[in-house]
CSV table of C-alpha atoms in Angstrom, one decimal:
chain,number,residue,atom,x,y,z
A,27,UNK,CA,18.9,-11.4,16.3
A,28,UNK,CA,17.3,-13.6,13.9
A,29,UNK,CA,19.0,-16.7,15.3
A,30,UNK,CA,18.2,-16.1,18.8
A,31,UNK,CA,14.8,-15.5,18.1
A,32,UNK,CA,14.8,-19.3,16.4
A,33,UNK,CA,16.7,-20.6,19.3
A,34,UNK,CA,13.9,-19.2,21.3
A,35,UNK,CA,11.0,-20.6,19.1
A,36,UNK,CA,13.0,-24.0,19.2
A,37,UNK,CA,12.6,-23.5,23.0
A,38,UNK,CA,9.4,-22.8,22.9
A,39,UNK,CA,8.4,-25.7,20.9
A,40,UNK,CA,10.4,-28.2,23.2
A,41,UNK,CA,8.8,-26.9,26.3
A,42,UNK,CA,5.4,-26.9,24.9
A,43,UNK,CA,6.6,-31.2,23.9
A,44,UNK,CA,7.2,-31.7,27.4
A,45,UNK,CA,4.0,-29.9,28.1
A,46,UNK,CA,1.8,-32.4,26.2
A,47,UNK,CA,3.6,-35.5,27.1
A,48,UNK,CA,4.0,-35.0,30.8
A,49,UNK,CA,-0.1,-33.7,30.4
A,50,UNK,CA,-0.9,-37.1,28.4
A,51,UNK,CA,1.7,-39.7,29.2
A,52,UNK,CA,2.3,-40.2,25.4
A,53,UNK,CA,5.1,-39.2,22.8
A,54,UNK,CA,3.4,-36.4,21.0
A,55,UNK,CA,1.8,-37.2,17.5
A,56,UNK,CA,3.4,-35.8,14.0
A,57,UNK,CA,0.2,-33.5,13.5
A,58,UNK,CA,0.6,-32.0,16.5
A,59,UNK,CA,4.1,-31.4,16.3
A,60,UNK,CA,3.4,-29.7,12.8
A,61,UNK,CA,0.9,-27.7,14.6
A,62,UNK,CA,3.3,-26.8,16.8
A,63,UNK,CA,6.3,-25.7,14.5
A,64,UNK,CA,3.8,-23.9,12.2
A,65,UNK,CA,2.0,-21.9,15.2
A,66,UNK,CA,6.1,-20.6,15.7
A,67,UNK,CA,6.8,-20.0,12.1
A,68,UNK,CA,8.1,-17.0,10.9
A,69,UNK,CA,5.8,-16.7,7.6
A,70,UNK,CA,3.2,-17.1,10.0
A,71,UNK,CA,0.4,-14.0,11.3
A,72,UNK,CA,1.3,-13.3,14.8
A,73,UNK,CA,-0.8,-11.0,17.0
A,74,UNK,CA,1.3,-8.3,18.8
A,75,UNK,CA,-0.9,-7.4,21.8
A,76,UNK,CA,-4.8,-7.0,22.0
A,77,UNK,CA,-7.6,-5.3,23.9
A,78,UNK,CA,-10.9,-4.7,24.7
A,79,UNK,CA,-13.5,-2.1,24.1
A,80,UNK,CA,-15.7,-1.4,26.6
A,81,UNK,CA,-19.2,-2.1,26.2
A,82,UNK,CA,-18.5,-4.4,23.5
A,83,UNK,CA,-17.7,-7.9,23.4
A,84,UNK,CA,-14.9,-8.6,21.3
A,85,UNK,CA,-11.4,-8.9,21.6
A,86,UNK,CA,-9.8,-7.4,19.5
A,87,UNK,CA,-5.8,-7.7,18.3
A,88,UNK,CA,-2.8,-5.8,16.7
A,89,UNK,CA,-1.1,-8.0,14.7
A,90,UNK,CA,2.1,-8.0,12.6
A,91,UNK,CA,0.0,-7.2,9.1
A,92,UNK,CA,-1.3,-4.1,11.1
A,93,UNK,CA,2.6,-2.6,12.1
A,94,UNK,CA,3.8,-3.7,8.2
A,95,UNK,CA,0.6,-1.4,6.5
A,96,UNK,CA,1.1,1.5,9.0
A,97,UNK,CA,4.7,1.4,8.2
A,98,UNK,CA,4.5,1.1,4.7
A,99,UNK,CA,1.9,3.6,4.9
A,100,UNK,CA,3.4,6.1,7.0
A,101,UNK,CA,6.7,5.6,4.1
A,102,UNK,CA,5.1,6.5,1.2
A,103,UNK,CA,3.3,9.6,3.4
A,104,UNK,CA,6.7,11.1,4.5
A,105,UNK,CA,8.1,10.4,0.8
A,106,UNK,CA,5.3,12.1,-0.7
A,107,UNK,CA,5.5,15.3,1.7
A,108,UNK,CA,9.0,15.7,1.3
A,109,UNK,CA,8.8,15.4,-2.6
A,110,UNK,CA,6.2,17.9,-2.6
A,111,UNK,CA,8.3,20.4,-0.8
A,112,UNK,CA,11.1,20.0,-2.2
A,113,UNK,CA,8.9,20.3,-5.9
A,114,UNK,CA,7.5,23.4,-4.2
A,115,UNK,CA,11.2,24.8,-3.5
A,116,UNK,CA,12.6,24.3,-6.6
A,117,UNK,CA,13.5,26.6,-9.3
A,118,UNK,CA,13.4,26.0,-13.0
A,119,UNK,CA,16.8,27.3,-12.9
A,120,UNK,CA,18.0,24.8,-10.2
A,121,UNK,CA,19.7,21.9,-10.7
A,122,UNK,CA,17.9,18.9,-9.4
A,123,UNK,CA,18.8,16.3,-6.7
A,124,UNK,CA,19.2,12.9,-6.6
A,125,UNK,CA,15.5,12.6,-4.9
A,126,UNK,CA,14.0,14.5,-6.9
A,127,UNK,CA,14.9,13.2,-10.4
A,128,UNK,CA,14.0,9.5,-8.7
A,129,UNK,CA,10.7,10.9,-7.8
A,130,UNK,CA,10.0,12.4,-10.9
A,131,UNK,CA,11.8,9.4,-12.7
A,132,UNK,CA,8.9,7.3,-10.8
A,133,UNK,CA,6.0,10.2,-11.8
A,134,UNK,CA,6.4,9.9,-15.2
A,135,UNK,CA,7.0,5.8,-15.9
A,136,UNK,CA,3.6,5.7,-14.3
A,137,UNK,CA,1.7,8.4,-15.8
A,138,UNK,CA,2.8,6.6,-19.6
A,139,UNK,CA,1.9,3.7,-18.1
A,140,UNK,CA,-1.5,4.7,-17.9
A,141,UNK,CA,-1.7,7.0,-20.5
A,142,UNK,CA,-0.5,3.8,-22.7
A,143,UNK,CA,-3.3,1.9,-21.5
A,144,UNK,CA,-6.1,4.4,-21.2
A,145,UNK,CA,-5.3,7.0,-23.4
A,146,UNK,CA,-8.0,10.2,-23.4
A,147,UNK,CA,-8.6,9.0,-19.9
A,148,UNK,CA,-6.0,8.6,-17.8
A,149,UNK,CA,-6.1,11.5,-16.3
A,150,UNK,CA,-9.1,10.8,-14.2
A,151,UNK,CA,-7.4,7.6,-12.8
A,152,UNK,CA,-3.8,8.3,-13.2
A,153,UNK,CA,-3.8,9.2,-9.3
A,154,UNK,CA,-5.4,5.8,-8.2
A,155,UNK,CA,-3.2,3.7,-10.3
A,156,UNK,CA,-0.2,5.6,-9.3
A,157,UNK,CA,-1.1,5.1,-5.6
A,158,UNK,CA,-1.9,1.3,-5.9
A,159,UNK,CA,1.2,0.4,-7.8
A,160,UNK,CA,3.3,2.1,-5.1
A,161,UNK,CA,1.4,0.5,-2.3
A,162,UNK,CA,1.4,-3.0,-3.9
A,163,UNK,CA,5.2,-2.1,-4.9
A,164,UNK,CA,6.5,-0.8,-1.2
A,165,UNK,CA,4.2,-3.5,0.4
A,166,UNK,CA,5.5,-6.5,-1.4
A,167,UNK,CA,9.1,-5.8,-1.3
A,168,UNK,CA,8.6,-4.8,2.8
A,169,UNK,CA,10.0,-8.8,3.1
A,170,UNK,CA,13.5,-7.4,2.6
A,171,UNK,CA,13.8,-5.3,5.7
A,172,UNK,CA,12.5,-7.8,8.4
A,173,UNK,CA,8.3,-7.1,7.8
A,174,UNK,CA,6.0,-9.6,6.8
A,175,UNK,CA,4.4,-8.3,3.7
A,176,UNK,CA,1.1,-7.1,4.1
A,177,UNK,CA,0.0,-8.1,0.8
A,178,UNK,CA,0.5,-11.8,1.9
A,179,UNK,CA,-2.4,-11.4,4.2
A,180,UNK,CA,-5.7,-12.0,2.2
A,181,UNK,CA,-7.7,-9.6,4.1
A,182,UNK,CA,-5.2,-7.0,2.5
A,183,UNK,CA,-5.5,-8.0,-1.0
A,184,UNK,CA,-9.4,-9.0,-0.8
A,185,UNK,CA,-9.6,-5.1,0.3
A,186,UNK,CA,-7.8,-4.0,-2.9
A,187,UNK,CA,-9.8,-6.2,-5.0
A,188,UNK,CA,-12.8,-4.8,-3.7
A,189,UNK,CA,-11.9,-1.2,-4.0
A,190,UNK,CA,-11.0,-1.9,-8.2
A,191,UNK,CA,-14.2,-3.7,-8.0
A,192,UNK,CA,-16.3,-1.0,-6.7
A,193,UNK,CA,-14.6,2.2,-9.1
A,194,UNK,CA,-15.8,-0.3,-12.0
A,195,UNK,CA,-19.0,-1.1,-10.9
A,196,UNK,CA,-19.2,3.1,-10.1
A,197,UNK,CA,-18.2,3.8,-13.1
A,198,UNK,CA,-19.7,1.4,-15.6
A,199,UNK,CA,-22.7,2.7,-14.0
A,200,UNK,CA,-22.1,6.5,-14.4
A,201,UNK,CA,-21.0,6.4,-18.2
A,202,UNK,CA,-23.6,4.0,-19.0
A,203,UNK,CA,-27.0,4.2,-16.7
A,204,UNK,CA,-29.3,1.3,-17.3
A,205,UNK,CA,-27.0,-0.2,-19.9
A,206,UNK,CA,-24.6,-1.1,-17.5
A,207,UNK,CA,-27.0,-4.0,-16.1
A,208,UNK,CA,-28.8,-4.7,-19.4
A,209,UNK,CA,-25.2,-5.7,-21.2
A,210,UNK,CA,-25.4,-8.9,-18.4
A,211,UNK,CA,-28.1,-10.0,-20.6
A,212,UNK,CA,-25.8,-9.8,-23.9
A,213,UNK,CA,-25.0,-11.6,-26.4
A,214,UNK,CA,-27.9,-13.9,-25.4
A,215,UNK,CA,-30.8,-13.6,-21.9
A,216,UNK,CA,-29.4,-16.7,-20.6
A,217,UNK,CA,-26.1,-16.0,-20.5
A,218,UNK,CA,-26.8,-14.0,-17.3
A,219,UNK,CA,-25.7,-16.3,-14.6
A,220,UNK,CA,-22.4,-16.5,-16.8
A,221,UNK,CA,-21.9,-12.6,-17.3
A,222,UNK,CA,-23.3,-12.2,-13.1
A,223,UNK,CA,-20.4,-14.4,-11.9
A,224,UNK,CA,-17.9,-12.6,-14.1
A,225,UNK,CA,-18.5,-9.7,-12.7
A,226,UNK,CA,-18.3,-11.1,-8.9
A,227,UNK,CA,-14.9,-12.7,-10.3
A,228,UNK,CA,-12.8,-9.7,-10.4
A,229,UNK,CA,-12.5,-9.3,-6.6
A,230,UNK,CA,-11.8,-12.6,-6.5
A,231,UNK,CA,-9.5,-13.2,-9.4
A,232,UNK,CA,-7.3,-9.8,-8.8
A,233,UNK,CA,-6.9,-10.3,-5.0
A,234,UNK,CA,-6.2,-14.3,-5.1
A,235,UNK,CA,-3.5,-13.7,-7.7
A,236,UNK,CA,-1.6,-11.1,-5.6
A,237,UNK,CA,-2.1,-12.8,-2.5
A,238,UNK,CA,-1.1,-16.1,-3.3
A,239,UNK,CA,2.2,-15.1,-5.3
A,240,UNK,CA,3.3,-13.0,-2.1
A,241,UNK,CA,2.0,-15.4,0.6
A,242,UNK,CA,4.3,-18.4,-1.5
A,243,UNK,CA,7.5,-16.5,-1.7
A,244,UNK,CA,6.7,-15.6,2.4
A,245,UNK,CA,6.4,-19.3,3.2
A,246,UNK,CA,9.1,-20.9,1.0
A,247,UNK,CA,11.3,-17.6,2.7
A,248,UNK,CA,10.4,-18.6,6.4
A,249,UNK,CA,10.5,-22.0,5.6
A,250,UNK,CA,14.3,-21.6,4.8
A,251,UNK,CA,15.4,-19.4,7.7
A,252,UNK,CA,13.4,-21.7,9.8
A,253,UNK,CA,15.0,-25.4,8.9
A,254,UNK,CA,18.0,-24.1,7.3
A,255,UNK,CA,18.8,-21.3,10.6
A,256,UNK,CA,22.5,-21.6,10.5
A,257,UNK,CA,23.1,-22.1,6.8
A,258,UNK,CA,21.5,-19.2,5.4
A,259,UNK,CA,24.5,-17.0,5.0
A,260,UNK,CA,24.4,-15.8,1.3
A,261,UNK,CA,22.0,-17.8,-1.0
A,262,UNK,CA,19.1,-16.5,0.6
A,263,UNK,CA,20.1,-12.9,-0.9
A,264,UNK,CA,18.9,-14.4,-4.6
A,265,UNK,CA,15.9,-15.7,-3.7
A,266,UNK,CA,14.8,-12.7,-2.3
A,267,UNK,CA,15.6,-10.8,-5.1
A,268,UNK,CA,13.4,-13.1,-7.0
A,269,UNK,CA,10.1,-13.3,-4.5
A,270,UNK,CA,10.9,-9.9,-2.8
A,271,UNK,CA,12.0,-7.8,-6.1
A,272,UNK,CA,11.2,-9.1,-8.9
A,273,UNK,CA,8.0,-11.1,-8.5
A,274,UNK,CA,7.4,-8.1,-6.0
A,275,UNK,CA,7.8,-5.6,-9.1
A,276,UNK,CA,5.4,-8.2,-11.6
A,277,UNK,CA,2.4,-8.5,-9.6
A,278,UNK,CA,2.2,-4.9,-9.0
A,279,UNK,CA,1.9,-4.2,-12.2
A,280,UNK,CA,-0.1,-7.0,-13.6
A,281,UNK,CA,-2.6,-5.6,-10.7
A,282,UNK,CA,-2.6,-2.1,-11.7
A,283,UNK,CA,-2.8,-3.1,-15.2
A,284,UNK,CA,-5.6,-5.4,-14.8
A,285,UNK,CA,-7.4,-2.3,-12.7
A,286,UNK,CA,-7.1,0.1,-15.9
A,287,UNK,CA,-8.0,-2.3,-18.1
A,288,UNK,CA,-11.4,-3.0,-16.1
A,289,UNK,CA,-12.0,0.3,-16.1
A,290,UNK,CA,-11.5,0.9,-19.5
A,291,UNK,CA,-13.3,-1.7,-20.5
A,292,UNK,CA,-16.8,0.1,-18.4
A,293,UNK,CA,-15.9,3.2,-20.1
A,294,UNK,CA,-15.5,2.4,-23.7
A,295,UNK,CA,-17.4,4.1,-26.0
């Protein structure tokens, strides 16, 4: 499958050659031709289908970022309600499955994790953290069965930057009232711009990181399949398990980690 979709991007491409040089009467130039191969590339955004609403207009599109979240989400959805009836159906005397010790394997490596890094209060954010670092986890390693990881679109990861940004604005604010602006003017008042664009920076910082480590490994992944079609027979299997798995499993926690330590930071007494 893979190599017949390349054989029919390679099509594609020629045709659109003969397109431009039958249209101009010239050999096409090397920037278009790059425009061309990278328009085709696998790593690349595609939109699936779009549509209109009425009354407004805007066209809008379903792209592939949009069927890689839904699936991931839909994933960790249908894992989480079977885990939770199966929890339900257990006994204490029962013997427990396969699924259900990887689930609770999973539970508990978390809930240290924050507990290790909050302490008295992790339990009011061990739910988000839990959720995040699966979502980041599931969405980065999606590469692996044919999706192009959500989290190597920006829009994904500025959205996750701003939802840490918000809960630590919320509750820097909430434990701390007027304080939580007046410490912007601390050590010294004109160190204000400084402290105002440090704050503005954790959106930015957080979902920069995660996007450009994901969206690196995509490219260097599609490049290869791309220029290297019939050659990648086994190689490519390690580097995925180093974009894919393990730098996959590192930036999901170094974003979850950074998120707690944010927090923690507002909430200190």
């Amino acid at each position: 499958l893979h190599l017949c979709d390349r054989r029919q991007r390679q099509m594609c491409i020629r045709d659109r050659i003969k397109y431009y040089q039958k249209k101009e009467g010239e050999k096409v130039g090397s920037t278009m031709m790059t425009s061309l191969v990278a328009c085709d590339s696998s790593f690349m955004i595609k939109s699936l289908c779009s549509f209109r609403i009425p009354g407004v207009d805007y066209d809008f599109s379903i792209n592939t970022t949009h069927v890689a979240m839904l699936l991931v989400s839909l994933f960790i959805l249908i894992v989480a309600i079977i885990a939770r009836v199966k929890i339900n159906k257990a006994n204490a005397s029962d013997t427990p499955g396969m699924f259900q010790n990887i689930i609770e394997l999973v539970i508990e490596m978390l809930g240290s994790m924050v507990d290790g890094i909050m302490g008295r209060n992790a339990n009011r954010f061990v739910n988000y953290i839990t959720t995040l670092f699966i979502f980041i986890i599931i969405s980065n390693i999606s590469g692996l069965f044919g999706l192009r990881p959500p989290t190597a679109d920006y829009g994904v990861t500025l959205a996750l930057g701003l939802i840490t940004f918000v809960l630590v604005q919320f509750n820097g604010i909430k434990k701390n009232h007027v304080g939580h602006f007046t410490a912007l003017f601390q050590p010294i008042w004109f160190l204000f711009p400084i402290n105002l664009i440090g704050e503005f920076a954790v959106p930015l910082s957080l979902s920069l990181r995660l996007f450009g480590n994901v969206m690196s490994g995509t490219v260097l992944m599609g490049l290869i399949y791309d220029l290297l079609g019939p050659y990648t027979v086994a190689y490519p299997a390690l580097l995925h398990a180093y974009f894919d798995l393990f730098s996959g499993c590192i930036q999901a926690y170094v974003f979850s980690m950074l998120t707690m330590v944010y927090v923690n930071d507002k909430i200190a007494d």
